[in-house]
Amino acid sequence: MLPSSNRKWDLPSRTSIGSNTKGRGKSSLLAGRRSKRSNVASQNRRRILYETNEFTVEDVGTLPVQLSERLAAIKGSENATGSITPSGWSYVIFKHDLYVWKQGIIEKQATNLCHQFPLAPTSYHYNINLVTVLPMDADDNVSIVAASPDGIIRYWPSFMQQATYFEMKIMEINENSCCYLNVINPFGCILCTKSSQLFLLQPSAVGMKLNLTYQELRKSVGLFAGLSRRISSFFTSSEDSITQVKSQILDGYQSNKDNCTFYTMGNNRLFTWRISYDGTEKIVDECDLYQMFANGPAKEILSSFNEKDRSNIHFIDMSKYRIVSTLQLSENAPKQVSTESSLWTLHVSTGTTGEFVFIRTRDDVYYLFENRIMPVVHLSRYELILGSGAMDGTLLYITSRGVVNALFPKITSLFGSLTSSKNENVSNRTDLEKSSKYKGGYSSILNDTEGDMPGILRAAFVEYIENDFDTAERICCDIFPATIGQVLDNSIVEVSRKLIDEPPSADPRWAHSLTQEGTSTTSVIIIHQLEDKLRIHSQYLQFLSNLSLLSRVSVCHMNDQKISTLRVLCEHAEKICAAVALRSLHIKHPDLIDAVIRLIMQDRDIKSSTILTWQDLFYKDVSMINDVLPYLVNYQMEICQSQLKQPDKIGILVDNISFIITEVLQDALRCRRNFEAKYIQDSSYQQLEYIPWTASIGLRGARTTFLRQHAMVVERVFDQDIGSQIKDNLFTRLVDLATLILTGYEDQINSLRFCQGKETKLKEVLESFEKDRCALIRPLLDGKQTIRAATLAEKFYDFESLVRLCEEDNNKDQLQEYMVQFARQGFPQFVFQWYLNRGEYRKLLELHDSQDVNLKNFLRCRPNLSWIHDVKIGAFGDASLTLTELAEKEKDLLTRKETFLSLSKLSLLASSDESNTSTLAEKLKATNTELDVINYQMALPEKVIQNLFGNSDAMPPLSISDVIEGFVGEQNEDADEYNFKNALDLLDLHKLNSESYEKLRLYIWSKAILRDKWTELQGSDPLDVAQDTIFFKVIQLGYEQGITPKDFVPTIDELKGNDLLISGGLTSNPNFQFLIQAVYEYILQAC
């Protein structure tokens, strides 16, 4: 079923040209001839949004003023949830505020008496399931009970007394534990927690005295053994199966003079509780819902299910002893959800014709009719359903746009027909059968068609419409066997194309174009012709599905490219919907669309006549309806060029054309989603690239046209004086155009992900998508259209824009919500990189504590920041290790290395653990050694530092040998005994291998000897002569510091064998030998 099949549009007044109103209703017979009186009288009527053979959706009112203002003030409505009771009492939660009013559906409400109730302060988010209203004697009054997630209960005795309430805390409830609150009259309410606790709440009001008592309902130990968990499978889903199980206290209960019975459901089991007036409670029954279901209405269906299939059956509610389940295998079943806040909400309501069943999600509404789950409401992706409820066989739902809509079923409910056959929903005959020539049965059909495969298939379709199912099935089985292959696909596509392009047989002006096969429409009014085509095409799809032809199709060829046959059929249905929408708008903009159609037909070289108009000719060929898009834009540009000095007219024209384009394409997209939900279950179907006609490229492609129109609005219109109202309208058009463009990209990208060998193409399309996404959203950011920009950015994951919006408003809370909301899409990592690229390290490190783990993982490859984050979160050991590694890698600045080591030492001290003191001591010793080496390097003579590095601040870390060279080398011309002693001390800090150690040690002593001219030293006393040498002074300094000379100074033989001394000619000099021998004798005597 395509919901737009019988859609009719309101005929707008002249003043509504260019508006974005989407109201739709039944057109008057004399369109455009209504009197002013009738227009005024119709203002208080409910507005039909759209209708089908099965249901009607109407606008029944707006939200109360204060609620609408609150809704408009917040950014998005993800924190707002609501509900509507069967008696019409409605309530919505915004953070810690509760709004309550009485909603009606008989006549459209202009105003509502609404009161605001302050909820108990809590750090957790409120859930609408934790609010309930208790009926009172007066129909226009209720009492209200609300529970916070951590167990704070507030009770208001009257709707009219929002300032008077009683508050109490249930101490037995843990934090963030409450999940459901349901009324069971006359006892009060039942509160359920995630840990499987149940509490009976009994509020009372006597005069001015308010009170609320509670009693925990105890479970049988034997019955519930093993069921209690952190999130119990008895009441709420376990963490690893929250997508599969929705558990709750059921709305239904039964009371009598002795007791009250209520029900809980979880983990596909039903539990019956009974509370007596004497204060006792017990579980009186427990049953397996699957067994009850399988042995009852679904016994035949489930007989072929294996254990894996059974796991896909989820029971979501029970009402009046009827079990309602959702099989994930069902057509159009709502998609699985991943969070408790997005679980399905089931409504069962009794009307005048029976019971009706609806399923409501956060984004959609589904109507259960016979054996089908029918999508009803497909909101734009930036619009949500805040709450819903059923009353008198009607579903009411509140949208984030601030309106209340109602779904009125027209025909027999779900429970009116539990069984169906493949022949269902085809009793609606059209005049197709009346004009058909195939009246001679099976043999006659084969003879008349003479091997024309599309003709044979069409004949089978006619028999199907005439309820001759046996003949239709026989034709399909005999002429189109399983081995026929490509012929079936080509035939199906050809029949579909002919159905949407055929002229109307009842219109005598088309007599010359009629075929013997007949036609799918018999109306002489264009809008009705298009609606007939939509209806017959829907029946054609049902025919293909029921005769198992649709499941056999694969691919066909169009424009020398392979394309899924199902996609072609979907495109045909979309184009009919687009044509219906365009024709409806034609009434509103006759001159504009007439001019464009005339241009199209002239380019096609088709001439009108006195009999057939341009409109007749254009709307007949539905398969080419997409031609109107580029012609609209080209016509607009020509007009704008001729009216450059009339900005107001230009603004209105661009607004109108943008409105026409987006409205037509949005109807086509809604049709596509319905088709996909019903016939295309897997996005990887056929593993072929899919470029929708609404996203085609090329000079006249839809995507190119939309981008041109977007550029026209931004570059040619916004810079003119067009008025605030037109400008606001155009911002709305920009959002709609961007949505169309980016949605087309998404469909193409999703198909490419499953195509083998298309990796390069996927990369190119992704790059183009990201480029266009940025260009489409930027004008909204520049125009300060925060909500509109955020809507698009959230929908299409434009993380750059989301971060910019949060930064401009300095809204850290919103940024954190996005990081949680889009965690799976990598938004936290994008934010980290965004701050990192801009050098905004402080903002990066000051992100919400909940991102600590993500940020720690992100910073693993960025040690310069990771140690700061480790210190922030108290991971001092990790910080010390990172700082040590940074110090080891530091090659540019000595001062930076010293800082890293000092911070590493502080982090080590902060992470001290008495149970691991030995490891800590080793790490501290190693760090201190490194700091000592740095101190020695900093002690190099200033003159050496200036000669080598210019100044100490620019000095890089040096190796041990380089620092020693700085003390004893030639560049230190004024080296004294202290420099040489520092070099020796520095050598002792690092545990080098013995060979390297001895080599450097001899080098230092040799350099000390070479500092003096030993061959020229003369004197009677050799010790008096030698004590003025650097060599002797170093020995004397070490001795004064408590070092034994014989352990400090190398042996005389080691010195004599040193290459430096040999090359200097000292080892062979008698004077040097004499003096050095005297020094060593003195050292031995002194020791």
PDB file of C-alpha atoms in Angstrom, residues 58-181:
ATOM      1  CA  GLU A  58      -5.858  14.871  10.425  1.00  0.00           C
ATOM      2  CA  ASP A  59      -4.518  17.875  12.275  1.00  0.00           C
ATOM      3  CA  VAL A  60      -6.616  18.167  15.446  1.00  0.00           C
ATOM      4  CA  GLY A  61      -4.871  21.068  17.107  1.00  0.00           C
ATOM      5  CA  THR A  62      -1.725  22.693  18.359  1.00  0.00           C
ATOM      6  CA  LEU A  63       0.021  22.362  21.688  1.00  0.00           C
ATOM      7  CA  PRO A  64      -0.701  24.858  24.470  1.00  0.00           C
ATOM      8  CA  VAL A  65       1.059  28.185  24.023  1.00  0.00           C
ATOM      9  CA  GLN A  66       3.580  27.844  26.846  1.00  0.00           C
ATOM     10  CA  LEU A  67       4.451  24.345  25.672  1.00  0.00           C
ATOM     11  CA  SER A  68       4.914  25.449  22.062  1.00  0.00           C
ATOM     12  CA  GLU A  69       7.159  28.298  23.173  1.00  0.00           C
ATOM     13  CA  ARG A  70       9.237  25.931  25.295  1.00  0.00           C
ATOM     14  CA  LEU A  71       9.502  23.512  22.373  1.00  0.00           C
ATOM     15  CA  ALA A  72      10.635  26.263  20.013  1.00  0.00           C
ATOM     16  CA  ALA A  73      13.212  27.569  22.498  1.00  0.00           C
ATOM     17  CA  ILE A  74      15.204  24.366  22.886  1.00  0.00           C
ATOM     18  CA  LYS A  75      17.663  23.064  20.326  1.00  0.00           C
ATOM     19  CA  GLY A  76      15.983  19.936  19.033  1.00  0.00           C
ATOM     20  CA  SER A  77      13.496  17.939  21.075  1.00  0.00           C
ATOM     21  CA  GLU A  78      15.449  14.845  21.985  1.00  0.00           C
ATOM     22  CA  ASN A  79      14.942  15.621  25.674  1.00  0.00           C
ATOM     23  CA  ALA A  80      11.172  16.007  25.359  1.00  0.00           C
ATOM     24  CA  THR A  81       8.832  13.024  25.678  1.00  0.00           C
ATOM     25  CA  GLY A  82       5.093  12.791  26.159  1.00  0.00           C
ATOM     26  CA  SER A  83       2.020  10.618  26.393  1.00  0.00           C
ATOM     27  CA  ILE A  84      -1.776  10.785  25.969  1.00  0.00           C
ATOM     28  CA  THR A  85      -4.205   8.760  28.106  1.00  0.00           C
ATOM     29  CA  PRO A  86      -7.394   7.127  26.748  1.00  0.00           C
ATOM     30  CA  SER A  87      -9.418   9.878  28.464  1.00  0.00           C
ATOM     31  CA  GLY A  88      -7.467  12.594  26.626  1.00  0.00           C
ATOM     32  CA  TRP A  89      -5.173  13.766  29.409  1.00  0.00           C
ATOM     33  CA  SER A  90      -1.841  14.628  27.827  1.00  0.00           C
ATOM     34  CA  TYR A  91       1.512  15.386  29.351  1.00  0.00           C
ATOM     35  CA  VAL A  92       5.017  16.212  28.109  1.00  0.00           C
ATOM     36  CA  ILE A  93       8.309  16.332  30.018  1.00  0.00           C
ATOM     37  CA  PHE A  94      11.007  18.912  29.315  1.00  0.00           C
ATOM     38  CA  LYS A  95      13.987  18.099  31.533  1.00  0.00           C
ATOM     39  CA  HIS A  96      12.559  18.791  35.048  1.00  0.00           C
ATOM     40  CA  ASP A  97       9.243  20.356  33.979  1.00  0.00           C
ATOM     41  CA  LEU A  98       5.966  18.505  33.395  1.00  0.00           C
ATOM     42  CA  TYR A  99       3.194  20.047  31.256  1.00  0.00           C
ATOM     43  CA  VAL A 100      -0.333  18.611  31.543  1.00  0.00           C
ATOM     44  CA  TRP A 101      -3.495  19.460  29.565  1.00  0.00           C
ATOM     45  CA  LYS A 102      -6.698  17.873  28.267  1.00  0.00           C
ATOM     46  CA  GLN A 103      -6.632  17.016  24.555  1.00  0.00           C
ATOM     47  CA  GLY A 104      -9.767  16.476  22.479  1.00  0.00           C
ATOM     48  CA  ILE A 105     -10.389  15.122  18.980  1.00  0.00           C
ATOM     49  CA  ILE A 106     -14.003  16.045  18.242  1.00  0.00           C
ATOM     50  CA  GLU A 107     -13.179  19.529  17.017  1.00  0.00           C
ATOM     51  CA  LYS A 108      -9.864  21.192  16.367  1.00  0.00           C
ATOM     52  CA  GLN A 109      -8.637  22.886  19.514  1.00  0.00           C
ATOM     53  CA  ALA A 110      -7.410  26.439  19.294  1.00  0.00           C
ATOM     54  CA  THR A 111      -6.436  26.752  22.959  1.00  0.00           C
ATOM     55  CA  ASN A 112      -5.827  24.333  25.805  1.00  0.00           C
ATOM     56  CA  LEU A 113      -5.764  24.874  29.528  1.00  0.00           C
ATOM     57  CA  CYS A 114      -2.278  23.714  30.445  1.00  0.00           C
ATOM     58  CA  HIS A 115      -0.432  23.720  33.753  1.00  0.00           C
ATOM     59  CA  GLN A 116       3.267  23.319  34.443  1.00  0.00           C
ATOM     60  CA  PHE A 117       4.403  21.050  37.273  1.00  0.00           C
ATOM     61  CA  PRO A 118       7.976  21.151  38.652  1.00  0.00           C
ATOM     62  CA  LEU A 119       9.489  17.683  38.947  1.00  0.00           C
ATOM     63  CA  ALA A 120      11.836  16.668  41.746  1.00  0.00           C
ATOM     64  CA  PRO A 121      15.471  17.726  41.143  1.00  0.00           C
ATOM     65  CA  THR A 122      17.690  14.880  39.996  1.00  0.00           C
ATOM     66  CA  SER A 123      20.872  14.401  38.009  1.00  0.00           C
ATOM     67  CA  TYR A 124      19.187  11.807  35.776  1.00  0.00           C
ATOM     68  CA  HIS A 125      16.914  12.228  32.770  1.00  0.00           C
ATOM     69  CA  TYR A 126      13.196  11.800  33.409  1.00  0.00           C
ATOM     70  CA  ASN A 127      11.244   9.195  31.473  1.00  0.00           C
ATOM     71  CA  ILE A 128       7.611   9.690  30.500  1.00  0.00           C
ATOM     72  CA  ASN A 129       6.933   6.168  31.811  1.00  0.00           C
ATOM     73  CA  LEU A 130       7.533   7.552  35.310  1.00  0.00           C
ATOM     74  CA  VAL A 131       4.480   9.864  35.201  1.00  0.00           C
ATOM     75  CA  THR A 132       0.842   8.854  35.548  1.00  0.00           C
ATOM     76  CA  VAL A 133      -2.505  10.535  36.181  1.00  0.00           C
ATOM     77  CA  LEU A 134      -5.155   9.222  38.540  1.00  0.00           C
ATOM     78  CA  PRO A 135      -8.810   9.835  37.596  1.00  0.00           C
ATOM     79  CA  MET A 136     -11.065  11.857  39.882  1.00  0.00           C
ATOM     80  CA  ASP A 137     -14.812  12.258  40.109  1.00  0.00           C
ATOM     81  CA  ALA A 138     -14.796  15.283  37.816  1.00  0.00           C
ATOM     82  CA  ASP A 139     -13.923  14.614  34.171  1.00  0.00           C
ATOM     83  CA  ASP A 140     -11.966  17.855  33.925  1.00  0.00           C
ATOM     84  CA  ASN A 141      -9.616  17.091  36.819  1.00  0.00           C
ATOM     85  CA  VAL A 142      -7.021  14.457  37.718  1.00  0.00           C
ATOM     86  CA  SER A 143      -4.354  13.944  40.346  1.00  0.00           C
ATOM     87  CA  ILE A 144      -0.770  13.415  39.220  1.00  0.00           C
ATOM     88  CA  VAL A 145       2.057  11.190  40.474  1.00  0.00           C
ATOM     89  CA  ALA A 146       5.619  11.460  39.166  1.00  0.00           C
ATOM     90  CA  ALA A 147       8.702   9.466  40.157  1.00  0.00           C
ATOM     91  CA  SER A 148      12.295  10.463  39.513  1.00  0.00           C
ATOM     92  CA  PRO A 149      14.744   7.803  38.280  1.00  0.00           C
ATOM     93  CA  ASP A 150      16.332   7.705  41.738  1.00  0.00           C
ATOM     94  CA  GLY A 151      13.073   7.200  43.626  1.00  0.00           C
ATOM     95  CA  ILE A 152      11.807  10.678  44.611  1.00  0.00           C
ATOM     96  CA  ILE A 153       8.003  10.687  44.400  1.00  0.00           C
ATOM     97  CA  ARG A 154       5.876  13.815  43.964  1.00  0.00           C
ATOM     98  CA  TYR A 155       2.096  13.766  44.286  1.00  0.00           C
ATOM     99  CA  TRP A 156      -0.189  16.583  43.161  1.00  0.00           C
ATOM    100  CA  PRO A 157      -3.775  16.093  44.441  1.00  0.00           C
ATOM    101  CA  SER A 158      -5.298  18.178  41.656  1.00  0.00           C
ATOM    102  CA  PHE A 159      -4.530  19.322  38.130  1.00  0.00           C
ATOM    103  CA  MET A 160      -5.654  22.795  39.178  1.00  0.00           C
ATOM    104  CA  GLN A 161      -3.183  23.032  42.087  1.00  0.00           C
ATOM    105  CA  GLN A 162       0.259  22.729  40.545  1.00  0.00           C
ATOM    106  CA  ALA A 163       1.920  24.531  43.470  1.00  0.00           C
ATOM    107  CA  THR A 164       0.561  22.058  46.053  1.00  0.00           C
ATOM    108  CA  TYR A 165       2.310  18.712  46.199  1.00  0.00           C
ATOM    109  CA  PHE A 166       3.640  16.062  48.569  1.00  0.00           C
ATOM    110  CA  GLU A 167       7.196  14.723  48.148  1.00  0.00           C
ATOM    111  CA  MET A 168       8.962  11.702  49.588  1.00  0.00           C
ATOM    112  CA  LYS A 169      12.008   9.518  48.867  1.00  0.00           C
ATOM    113  CA  ILE A 170      11.863   5.712  48.690  1.00  0.00           C
ATOM    114  CA  MET A 171      15.113   4.757  50.375  1.00  0.00           C
ATOM    115  CA  GLU A 172      15.087   1.184  49.093  1.00  0.00           C
ATOM    116  CA  ILE A 173      15.575   2.370  45.500  1.00  0.00           C
ATOM    117  CA  ASN A 174      19.069   2.762  44.093  1.00  0.00           C
ATOM    118  CA  GLU A 175      20.204   5.604  41.836  1.00  0.00           C
ATOM    119  CA  ASN A 176      18.758   5.726  38.323  1.00  0.00           C
ATOM    120  CA  SER A 177      16.729   2.606  38.994  1.00  0.00           C
ATOM    121  CA  CYS A 178      13.041   3.456  38.423  1.00  0.00           C
ATOM    122  CA  CYS A 179      11.650   2.580  35.007  1.00  0.00           C
ATOM    123  CA  TYR A 180       7.814   2.293  35.018  1.00  0.00           C
ATOM    124  CA  LEU A 181       4.895   3.826  36.950  1.00  0.00           C
TER     125      LEU A 181
END
